[in-house]
């Protein structure tokens, strides 16, 4: 099993790189943002809550997101491994992921931290906002998402640092350049 945490600020390229990892390594991609947007589409109770919070750039409560992820892992009993995208986003979520995986006798093998400068993040998300239809791709919400990332999500980096799993990936290059660095980091853990 190969379990990857793909980590980075809003717009750093987590989703883009996850698609490439899926193609090359055949892992299951679990993006909590995508799962929440699917709940919004379906109009569920969680979707209604998520809709309100996402458009403000705020986080969905830890217990809600942990439950969603737990359920989704069980949908893929034969998976070769998972890419966790947008999760964990808080230290509480990092601890929850560890225990969720431990119960299944698996673990996070590698954490990829895609590092991109703030002005590039804003630029990318404003461009995407022209066509994405995402309620959080506007300047005010983008800035708030980045602020919350710095406050609540950056400590997750230290969590994986302490476990020796943190790999910094230079995220300002082209998609192919970023992917090449990611492959090197993944292959190193598999070796
Ligand atoms: P989520 O959907 O996870 O959004 P995010 O973290 O803000 O990140 P994005 O999806 O916007 O960016 P990305 O890093 O995937 O980059 P992408 O590849 O798209 O979460 C949304 C919300 O849901 C949260 O704010 C929160 O409210 C809630 N939520 C989700 N998970 C949660 C959790 N665990 N706990 C609590 N709440 C949670 O790329 C961005 C753009 O850049 C694209 O247009 C892409 O084409 C372009 N691009 C990518 N790579 C490059 C490159 N190398 N060069 C140039 N352009 C590039
Ligand atoms: Mg994404």
mmCIF file of N, CA and C in Angstrom, residues 35-159:
data_model
loop_
_atom_site.group_PDB
_atom_site.id
_atom_site.type_symbol
_atom_site.label_atom_id
_atom_site.label_comp_id
_atom_site.label_asym_id
_atom_site.label_seq_id
_atom_site.Cartn_x
_atom_site.Cartn_y
_atom_site.Cartn_z
ATOM 1 N N UNK A 35 -15.290 15.977 -2.202
ATOM 2 C CA UNK A 35 -16.349 15.217 -1.512
ATOM 3 C C UNK A 35 -17.406 16.173 -0.947
ATOM 4 N N UNK A 36 -16.953 17.307 -0.422
ATOM 5 C CA UNK A 36 -17.911 18.290 0.122
ATOM 6 C C UNK A 36 -18.736 18.912 -1.005
ATOM 7 N N UNK A 37 -18.074 19.220 -2.128
ATOM 8 C CA UNK A 37 -18.832 19.794 -3.257
ATOM 9 C C UNK A 37 -19.859 18.788 -3.787
ATOM 10 N N UNK A 38 -19.543 17.482 -3.699
ATOM 11 C CA UNK A 38 -20.522 16.457 -4.112
ATOM 12 C C UNK A 38 -21.718 16.460 -3.150
ATOM 13 N N UNK A 39 -21.451 16.665 -1.862
ATOM 14 C CA UNK A 39 -22.543 16.750 -0.874
ATOM 15 C C UNK A 39 -23.428 17.973 -1.170
ATOM 16 N N UNK A 40 -22.786 19.069 -1.563
ATOM 17 C CA UNK A 40 -23.542 20.290 -1.884
ATOM 18 C C UNK A 40 -24.460 20.003 -3.083
ATOM 19 N N UNK A 41 -23.920 19.364 -4.107
ATOM 20 C CA UNK A 41 -24.691 18.998 -5.310
ATOM 21 C C UNK A 41 -25.918 18.165 -4.940
ATOM 22 N N UNK A 42 -25.698 17.212 -4.018
ATOM 23 C CA UNK A 42 -26.792 16.301 -3.634
ATOM 24 C C UNK A 42 -27.790 16.973 -2.697
ATOM 25 N N UNK A 43 -27.405 18.127 -2.146
ATOM 26 C CA UNK A 43 -28.302 18.863 -1.253
ATOM 27 C C UNK A 43 -28.499 18.209 0.103
ATOM 28 N N UNK A 44 -27.513 17.458 0.577
ATOM 29 C CA UNK A 44 -27.629 16.804 1.891
ATOM 30 C C UNK A 44 -27.454 17.832 3.019
ATOM 31 N N UNK A 45 -27.679 17.363 4.249
ATOM 32 C CA UNK A 45 -27.515 18.233 5.417
ATOM 33 C C UNK A 45 -26.061 18.716 5.498
ATOM 34 N N UNK A 46 -25.127 17.784 5.310
ATOM 35 C CA UNK A 46 -23.705 18.160 5.312
ATOM 36 C C UNK A 46 -23.433 19.145 4.189
ATOM 37 N N UNK A 47 -24.048 18.911 3.043
ATOM 38 C CA UNK A 47 -23.862 19.797 1.896
ATOM 39 C C UNK A 47 -24.314 21.220 2.203
ATOM 40 N N UNK A 48 -25.406 21.338 2.910
ATOM 41 C CA UNK A 48 -25.933 22.678 3.238
ATOM 42 C C UNK A 48 -24.966 23.415 4.159
ATOM 43 N N UNK A 49 -24.451 22.679 5.141
ATOM 44 C CA UNK A 49 -23.475 23.274 6.060
ATOM 45 C C UNK A 49 -22.205 23.656 5.296
ATOM 46 N N UNK A 50 -21.727 22.721 4.459
ATOM 47 C CA UNK A 50 -20.483 22.946 3.713
ATOM 48 C C UNK A 50 -20.626 24.152 2.773
ATOM 49 N N UNK A 51 -21.762 24.252 2.145
ATOM 50 C CA UNK A 51 -21.995 25.340 1.199
ATOM 51 C C UNK A 51 -21.757 26.695 1.852
ATOM 52 N N UNK A 52 -22.321 26.833 3.032
ATOM 53 C CA UNK A 52 -22.208 28.093 3.764
ATOM 54 C C UNK A 52 -20.749 28.382 4.158
ATOM 55 N N UNK A 53 -20.096 27.342 4.680
ATOM 56 C CA UNK A 53 -18.728 27.533 5.186
ATOM 57 C C UNK A 53 -17.723 27.727 4.049
ATOM 58 N N UNK A 54 -17.834 26.934 2.998
ATOM 59 C CA UNK A 54 -16.873 27.011 1.892
ATOM 60 C C UNK A 54 -16.924 28.388 1.230
ATOM 61 N N UNK A 55 -18.125 28.904 1.025
ATOM 62 C CA UNK A 55 -18.210 30.200 0.336
ATOM 63 C C UNK A 55 -17.617 31.337 1.169
ATOM 64 N N UNK A 56 -17.515 31.105 2.489
ATOM 65 C CA UNK A 56 -16.872 32.114 3.355
ATOM 66 C C UNK A 56 -15.379 31.845 3.507
ATOM 67 N N UNK A 57 -14.919 30.719 2.978
ATOM 68 C CA UNK A 57 -13.507 30.351 3.125
ATOM 69 C C UNK A 57 -13.192 29.728 4.472
ATOM 70 N N UNK A 58 -14.245 29.359 5.229
ATOM 71 C CA UNK A 58 -14.026 28.756 6.558
ATOM 72 C C UNK A 58 -13.967 27.240 6.445
ATOM 73 N N UNK A 59 -13.436 26.593 7.481
ATOM 74 C CA UNK A 59 -13.353 25.140 7.486
ATOM 75 C C UNK A 59 -14.662 24.515 7.937
ATOM 76 N N UNK A 60 -14.908 23.322 7.417
ATOM 77 C CA UNK A 60 -15.981 22.470 7.923
ATOM 78 C C UNK A 60 -15.451 21.851 9.224
ATOM 79 N N UNK A 61 -16.305 21.633 10.246
ATOM 80 C CA UNK A 61 -15.802 21.105 11.522
ATOM 81 C C UNK A 61 -15.056 19.774 11.358
ATOM 82 N N UNK A 62 -14.027 19.598 12.184
ATOM 83 C CA UNK A 62 -13.190 18.394 12.107
ATOM 84 C C UNK A 62 -14.018 17.105 12.143
ATOM 85 N N UNK A 63 -14.980 17.019 13.092
ATOM 86 C CA UNK A 63 -15.697 15.734 13.228
ATOM 87 C C UNK A 63 -16.478 15.390 11.966
ATOM 88 N N UNK A 64 -17.021 16.402 11.309
ATOM 89 C CA UNK A 64 -17.803 16.165 10.079
ATOM 90 C C UNK A 64 -16.892 15.609 8.983
ATOM 91 N N UNK A 65 -15.756 16.254 8.826
ATOM 92 C CA UNK A 65 -14.856 15.878 7.733
ATOM 93 C C UNK A 65 -14.191 14.525 8.009
ATOM 94 N N UNK A 66 -13.911 14.241 9.270
ATOM 95 C CA UNK A 66 -13.294 12.963 9.641
ATOM 96 C C UNK A 66 -14.259 11.814 9.331
ATOM 97 N N UNK A 67 -15.533 12.038 9.618
ATOM 98 C CA UNK A 67 -16.530 10.998 9.349
ATOM 99 C C UNK A 67 -16.653 10.733 7.844
ATOM 100 N N UNK A 68 -16.662 11.806 7.066
ATOM 101 C CA UNK A 68 -16.768 11.649 5.608
ATOM 102 C C UNK A 68 -15.581 10.832 5.079
ATOM 103 N N UNK A 69 -14.411 11.161 5.554
ATOM 104 C CA UNK A 69 -13.220 10.483 5.062
ATOM 105 C C UNK A 69 -13.220 9.006 5.464
ATOM 106 N N UNK A 70 -13.570 8.759 6.707
ATOM 107 C CA UNK A 70 -13.632 7.390 7.214
ATOM 108 C C UNK A 70 -14.533 6.521 6.333
ATOM 109 N N UNK A 71 -15.712 7.061 6.018
ATOM 110 C CA UNK A 71 -16.672 6.330 5.170
ATOM 111 C C UNK A 71 -16.096 6.076 3.788
ATOM 112 N N UNK A 72 -15.412 7.069 3.252
ATOM 113 C CA UNK A 72 -14.917 6.958 1.882
ATOM 114 C C UNK A 72 -13.767 5.964 1.751
ATOM 115 N N UNK A 73 -12.949 5.869 2.780
ATOM 116 C CA UNK A 73 -11.858 4.877 2.735
ATOM 117 C C UNK A 73 -12.463 3.475 2.553
ATOM 118 N N UNK A 74 -13.560 3.222 3.262
ATOM 119 C CA UNK A 74 -14.175 1.895 3.215
ATOM 120 C C UNK A 74 -14.830 1.573 1.874
ATOM 121 N N UNK A 75 -15.008 2.572 1.038
ATOM 122 C CA UNK A 75 -15.602 2.314 -0.287
ATOM 123 C C UNK A 75 -14.606 1.634 -1.223
ATOM 124 N N UNK A 76 -13.318 1.614 -0.836
ATOM 125 C CA UNK A 76 -12.287 1.080 -1.746
ATOM 126 C C UNK A 76 -11.445 -0.001 -1.063
ATOM 127 N N UNK A 77 -12.082 -1.147 -0.753
ATOM 128 C CA UNK A 77 -11.350 -2.179 -0.003
ATOM 129 C C UNK A 77 -10.158 -2.767 -0.763
ATOM 130 N N UNK A 78 -10.152 -2.639 -2.101
ATOM 131 C CA UNK A 78 -9.029 -3.245 -2.847
ATOM 132 C C UNK A 78 -8.038 -2.197 -3.347
ATOM 133 N N UNK A 79 -8.126 -0.980 -2.814
ATOM 134 C CA UNK A 79 -7.241 0.096 -3.285
ATOM 135 C C UNK A 79 -5.767 -0.265 -3.077
ATOM 136 N N UNK A 80 -4.942 0.168 -4.049
ATOM 137 C CA UNK A 80 -3.483 -0.015 -3.895
ATOM 138 C C UNK A 80 -2.917 1.032 -2.953
ATOM 139 N N UNK A 81 -3.740 2.032 -2.663
ATOM 140 C CA UNK A 81 -3.318 3.113 -1.786
ATOM 141 C C UNK A 81 -4.181 4.338 -2.061
ATOM 142 N N UNK A 82 -4.006 5.347 -1.229
ATOM 143 C CA UNK A 82 -4.837 6.547 -1.334
ATOM 144 C C UNK A 82 -3.977 7.799 -1.459
ATOM 145 N N UNK A 83 -4.546 8.807 -2.122
ATOM 146 C CA UNK A 83 -3.976 10.156 -2.054
ATOM 147 C C UNK A 83 -4.960 10.977 -1.249
ATOM 148 N N UNK A 84 -4.523 11.496 -0.140
ATOM 149 C CA UNK A 84 -5.366 12.364 0.675
ATOM 150 C C UNK A 84 -5.071 13.809 0.282
ATOM 151 N N UNK A 85 -6.067 14.463 -0.304
ATOM 152 C CA UNK A 85 -5.898 15.818 -0.862
ATOM 153 C C UNK A 85 -6.804 16.775 -0.094
ATOM 154 N N UNK A 86 -6.191 17.751 0.553
ATOM 155 C CA UNK A 86 -6.981 18.719 1.330
ATOM 156 C C UNK A 86 -7.320 18.179 2.710
ATOM 157 N N UNK A 87 -6.723 17.095 3.074
ATOM 158 C CA UNK A 87 -6.909 16.444 4.378
ATOM 159 C C UNK A 87 -5.622 15.739 4.702
ATOM 160 N N UNK A 88 -5.058 15.837 5.884
ATOM 161 C CA UNK A 88 -5.523 16.634 7.008
ATOM 162 C C UNK A 88 -5.176 18.122 6.853
ATOM 163 N N UNK A 89 -6.070 18.933 7.397
ATOM 164 C CA UNK A 89 -5.940 20.384 7.331
ATOM 165 C C UNK A 89 -5.758 21.012 8.700
ATOM 166 N N UNK A 90 -5.901 20.209 9.733
ATOM 167 C CA UNK A 90 -5.665 20.670 11.107
ATOM 168 C C UNK A 90 -4.890 19.554 11.815
ATOM 169 N N UNK A 91 -4.283 19.899 12.947
ATOM 170 C CA UNK A 91 -3.538 18.870 13.676
ATOM 171 C C UNK A 91 -4.493 17.779 14.169
ATOM 172 N N UNK A 92 -5.689 18.163 14.590
ATOM 173 C CA UNK A 92 -6.683 17.160 15.022
ATOM 174 C C UNK A 92 -6.957 16.169 13.886
ATOM 175 N N UNK A 93 -7.078 16.668 12.670
ATOM 176 C CA UNK A 93 -7.322 15.786 11.515
ATOM 177 C C UNK A 93 -6.112 14.885 11.245
ATOM 178 N N UNK A 94 -4.907 15.406 11.481
ATOM 179 C CA UNK A 94 -3.698 14.584 11.246
ATOM 180 C C UNK A 94 -3.694 13.402 12.203
ATOM 181 N N UNK A 95 -4.039 13.684 13.453
ATOM 182 C CA UNK A 95 -4.059 12.604 14.444
ATOM 183 C C UNK A 95 -5.162 11.604 14.099
ATOM 184 N N UNK A 96 -6.308 12.123 13.658
ATOM 185 C CA UNK A 96 -7.425 11.246 13.291
ATOM 186 C C UNK A 96 -7.051 10.361 12.104
ATOM 187 N N UNK A 97 -6.345 10.912 11.132
ATOM 188 C CA UNK A 97 -5.951 10.106 9.970
ATOM 189 C C UNK A 97 -5.022 8.985 10.411
ATOM 190 N N UNK A 98 -4.061 9.306 11.258
ATOM 191 C CA UNK A 98 -3.149 8.267 11.746
ATOM 192 C C UNK A 98 -3.921 7.125 12.403
ATOM 193 N N UNK A 99 -4.887 7.480 13.254
ATOM 194 C CA UNK A 99 -5.575 6.383 13.954
ATOM 195 C C UNK A 99 -6.544 5.644 13.030
ATOM 196 N N UNK A 100 -7.140 6.364 12.069
ATOM 197 C CA UNK A 100 -8.016 5.722 11.076
ATOM 198 C C UNK A 100 -7.251 4.672 10.280
ATOM 199 N N UNK A 101 -6.029 5.014 9.901
ATOM 200 C CA UNK A 101 -5.220 4.110 9.081
ATOM 201 C C UNK A 101 -4.666 2.974 9.935
ATOM 202 N N UNK A 102 -4.293 3.305 11.166
ATOM 203 C CA UNK A 102 -3.732 2.289 12.059
ATOM 204 C C UNK A 102 -4.738 1.148 12.276
ATOM 205 N N UNK A 103 -6.012 1.529 12.427
ATOM 206 C CA UNK A 103 -7.068 0.521 12.605
ATOM 207 C C UNK A 103 -7.121 -0.448 11.431
ATOM 208 N N UNK A 104 -6.698 0.023 10.278
ATOM 209 C CA UNK A 104 -6.727 -0.812 9.060
ATOM 210 C C UNK A 104 -5.334 -1.383 8.745
ATOM 211 N N UNK A 105 -4.450 -1.261 9.721
ATOM 212 C CA UNK A 105 -3.062 -1.752 9.561
ATOM 213 C C UNK A 105 -2.304 -1.127 8.404
ATOM 214 N N UNK A 106 -2.599 0.132 8.134
ATOM 215 C CA UNK A 106 -1.842 0.858 7.109
ATOM 216 C C UNK A 106 -1.404 2.199 7.702
ATOM 217 N N UNK A 107 -0.644 2.983 6.918
ATOM 218 C CA UNK A 107 -0.153 4.266 7.443
ATOM 219 C C UNK A 107 0.094 5.243 6.297
ATOM 220 N N UNK A 108 0.324 6.487 6.632
ATOM 221 C CA UNK A 108 0.769 7.470 5.645
ATOM 222 C C UNK A 108 2.239 7.159 5.354
ATOM 223 N N UNK A 109 2.565 6.997 4.068
ATOM 224 C CA UNK A 109 3.959 6.719 3.717
ATOM 225 C C UNK A 109 4.739 7.991 3.425
ATOM 226 N N UNK A 110 4.059 8.961 2.803
ATOM 227 C CA UNK A 110 4.790 10.164 2.399
ATOM 228 C C UNK A 110 3.868 11.384 2.374
ATOM 229 N N UNK A 111 4.395 12.518 2.809
ATOM 230 C CA UNK A 111 3.649 13.775 2.740
ATOM 231 C C UNK A 111 4.389 14.692 1.768
ATOM 232 N N UNK A 112 3.650 15.168 0.757
ATOM 233 C CA UNK A 112 4.222 16.042 -0.276
ATOM 234 C C UNK A 112 3.691 17.446 -0.057
ATOM 235 N N UNK A 113 4.576 18.362 0.246
ATOM 236 C CA UNK A 113 4.178 19.734 0.546
ATOM 237 C C UNK A 113 4.512 20.617 -0.660
ATOM 238 N N UNK A 114 3.490 20.944 -1.446
ATOM 239 C CA UNK A 114 3.723 21.738 -2.654
ATOM 240 C C UNK A 114 3.796 23.214 -2.268
ATOM 241 N N UNK A 115 4.998 23.747 -2.408
ATOM 242 C CA UNK A 115 5.269 25.089 -1.900
ATOM 243 C C UNK A 115 5.210 26.118 -3.037
ATOM 244 N N UNK A 116 4.263 27.043 -2.934
ATOM 245 C CA UNK A 116 4.073 28.067 -3.982
ATOM 246 C C UNK A 116 3.928 29.430 -3.299
ATOM 247 N N UNK A 117 4.537 30.452 -3.898
ATOM 248 C CA UNK A 117 4.462 31.800 -3.303
ATOM 249 C C UNK A 117 3.028 32.332 -3.342
ATOM 250 N N UNK A 118 2.724 33.170 -2.335
ATOM 251 C CA UNK A 118 1.338 33.629 -2.190
ATOM 252 C C UNK A 118 0.822 34.370 -3.420
ATOM 253 N N UNK A 119 1.633 35.249 -4.019
ATOM 254 C CA UNK A 119 1.067 36.000 -5.161
ATOM 255 C C UNK A 119 0.758 35.088 -6.342
ATOM 256 N N UNK A 120 1.527 34.008 -6.487
ATOM 257 C CA UNK A 120 1.238 33.041 -7.559
ATOM 258 C C UNK A 120 -0.072 32.284 -7.251
ATOM 259 N N UNK A 121 -0.301 31.966 -5.968
ATOM 260 C CA UNK A 121 -1.549 31.276 -5.583
ATOM 261 C C UNK A 121 -2.749 32.132 -5.959
ATOM 262 N N UNK A 122 -2.661 33.413 -5.584
ATOM 263 C CA UNK A 122 -3.788 34.321 -5.832
ATOM 264 C C UNK A 122 -4.022 34.436 -7.343
ATOM 265 N N UNK A 123 -2.931 34.578 -8.082
ATOM 266 C CA UNK A 123 -3.040 34.710 -9.541
ATOM 267 C C UNK A 123 -3.746 33.482 -10.153
ATOM 268 N N UNK A 124 -3.284 32.289 -9.743
ATOM 269 C CA UNK A 124 -3.882 31.059 -10.297
ATOM 270 C C UNK A 124 -5.370 30.952 -9.973
ATOM 271 N N UNK A 125 -5.712 31.269 -8.710
ATOM 272 C CA UNK A 125 -7.112 31.067 -8.301
ATOM 273 C C UNK A 125 -8.037 32.103 -8.939
ATOM 274 N N UNK A 126 -7.501 33.313 -9.164
ATOM 275 C CA UNK A 126 -8.337 34.326 -9.838
ATOM 276 C C UNK A 126 -8.581 33.904 -11.285
ATOM 277 N N UNK A 127 -7.575 33.339 -11.930
ATOM 278 C CA UNK A 127 -7.765 32.858 -13.307
ATOM 279 C C UNK A 127 -8.789 31.722 -13.303
ATOM 280 N N UNK A 128 -8.596 30.762 -12.371
ATOM 281 C CA UNK A 128 -9.534 29.635 -12.337
ATOM 282 C C UNK A 128 -10.959 30.111 -12.053
ATOM 283 N N UNK A 129 -11.069 31.149 -11.205
ATOM 284 C CA UNK A 129 -12.375 31.680 -10.823
ATOM 285 C C UNK A 129 -13.223 32.169 -11.992
ATOM 286 N N UNK A 130 -12.555 32.501 -13.095
ATOM 287 C CA UNK A 130 -13.320 32.992 -14.261
ATOM 288 C C UNK A 130 -14.215 31.899 -14.829
ATOM 289 N N UNK A 131 -13.810 30.634 -14.643
ATOM 290 C CA UNK A 131 -14.592 29.539 -15.244
ATOM 291 C C UNK A 131 -14.995 28.441 -14.265
ATOM 292 N N UNK A 132 -14.442 28.434 -13.041
ATOM 293 C CA UNK A 132 -14.648 27.265 -12.171
ATOM 294 C C UNK A 132 -16.054 27.175 -11.587
ATOM 295 N N UNK A 133 -16.697 28.314 -11.429
ATOM 296 C CA UNK A 133 -17.995 28.302 -10.761
ATOM 297 C C UNK A 133 -17.861 28.055 -9.256
ATOM 298 N N UNK A 134 -16.626 27.985 -8.728
ATOM 299 C CA UNK A 134 -16.462 27.755 -7.292
ATOM 300 C C UNK A 134 -16.745 29.034 -6.517
ATOM 301 N N UNK A 135 -17.582 28.904 -5.477
ATOM 302 C CA UNK A 135 -18.016 30.078 -4.717
ATOM 303 C C UNK A 135 -16.863 30.708 -3.935
ATOM 304 N N UNK A 136 -15.731 29.955 -3.809
ATOM 305 C CA UNK A 136 -14.605 30.477 -3.026
ATOM 306 C C UNK A 136 -13.473 31.027 -3.889
ATOM 307 N N UNK A 137 -13.665 31.058 -5.210
ATOM 308 C CA UNK A 137 -12.620 31.576 -6.094
ATOM 309 C C UNK A 137 -12.832 33.069 -6.405
ATOM 310 N N UNK A 138 -12.926 33.895 -5.382
ATOM 311 C CA UNK A 138 -12.967 35.356 -5.575
ATOM 312 C C UNK A 138 -11.951 35.955 -4.615
ATOM 313 N N UNK A 139 -11.468 37.165 -4.929
ATOM 314 C CA UNK A 139 -10.312 37.717 -4.212
ATOM 315 C C UNK A 139 -10.475 37.688 -2.683
ATOM 316 N N UNK A 140 -11.629 38.137 -2.206
ATOM 317 C CA UNK A 140 -11.816 38.224 -0.754
ATOM 318 C C UNK A 140 -11.711 36.832 -0.099
ATOM 319 N N UNK A 141 -12.390 35.853 -0.691
ATOM 320 C CA UNK A 141 -12.385 34.503 -0.102
ATOM 321 C C UNK A 141 -11.030 33.826 -0.297
ATOM 322 N N UNK A 142 -10.387 34.081 -1.428
ATOM 323 C CA UNK A 142 -9.050 33.509 -1.664
ATOM 324 C C UNK A 142 -8.101 33.979 -0.561
ATOM 325 N N UNK A 143 -8.137 35.287 -0.274
ATOM 326 C CA UNK A 143 -7.237 35.822 0.763
ATOM 327 C C UNK A 143 -7.541 35.214 2.125
ATOM 328 N N UNK A 144 -8.827 35.016 2.400
ATOM 329 C CA UNK A 144 -9.189 34.412 3.689
ATOM 330 C C UNK A 144 -8.725 32.955 3.753
ATOM 331 N N UNK A 145 -8.889 32.217 2.645
ATOM 332 C CA UNK A 145 -8.456 30.810 2.621
ATOM 333 C C UNK A 145 -6.954 30.718 2.896
ATOM 334 N N UNK A 146 -6.199 31.628 2.309
ATOM 335 C CA UNK A 146 -4.744 31.585 2.504
ATOM 336 C C UNK A 146 -4.392 31.918 3.954
ATOM 337 N N UNK A 147 -5.136 32.872 4.538
ATOM 338 C CA UNK A 147 -4.895 33.255 5.931
ATOM 339 C C UNK A 147 -5.181 32.068 6.872
ATOM 340 N N UNK A 148 -6.301 31.406 6.630
ATOM 341 C CA UNK A 148 -6.665 30.262 7.487
ATOM 342 C C UNK A 148 -5.680 29.117 7.291
ATOM 343 N N UNK A 149 -5.227 28.941 6.061
ATOM 344 C CA UNK A 149 -4.208 27.909 5.796
ATOM 345 C C UNK A 149 -2.977 28.176 6.675
ATOM 346 N N UNK A 150 -2.541 29.442 6.687
ATOM 347 C CA UNK A 150 -1.327 29.761 7.459
ATOM 348 C C UNK A 150 -1.533 29.537 8.957
ATOM 349 N N UNK A 151 -2.736 29.874 9.417
ATOM 350 C CA UNK A 151 -3.033 29.742 10.854
ATOM 351 C C UNK A 151 -3.215 28.291 11.285
ATOM 352 N N UNK A 152 -4.090 27.588 10.555
ATOM 353 C CA UNK A 152 -4.537 26.280 11.061
ATOM 354 C C UNK A 152 -3.861 25.100 10.380
ATOM 355 N N UNK A 153 -3.417 25.280 9.150
ATOM 356 C CA UNK A 153 -2.922 24.120 8.402
ATOM 357 C C UNK A 153 -1.406 23.995 8.447
ATOM 358 N N UNK A 154 -0.697 25.119 8.497
ATOM 359 C CA UNK A 154 0.773 25.023 8.536
ATOM 360 C C UNK A 154 1.295 24.122 9.667
ATOM 361 N N UNK A 155 0.676 24.119 10.865
ATOM 362 C CA UNK A 155 1.169 23.219 11.924
ATOM 363 C C UNK A 155 1.154 21.733 11.532
ATOM 364 N N UNK A 156 0.334 21.380 10.542
ATOM 365 C CA UNK A 156 0.290 19.986 10.073
ATOM 366 C C UNK A 156 1.646 19.583 9.469
ATOM 367 N N UNK A 157 2.335 20.583 8.920
ATOM 368 C CA UNK A 157 3.651 20.332 8.333
ATOM 369 C C UNK A 157 4.619 19.796 9.403
ATOM 370 N N UNK A 158 4.597 20.441 10.565
ATOM 371 C CA UNK A 158 5.475 19.992 11.655
ATOM 372 C C UNK A 158 5.112 18.587 12.124
ATOM 373 N N UNK A 159 3.832 18.293 12.077
ATOM 374 C CA UNK A 159 3.355 16.951 12.470
ATOM 375 C C UNK A 159 4.064 15.885 11.621
#
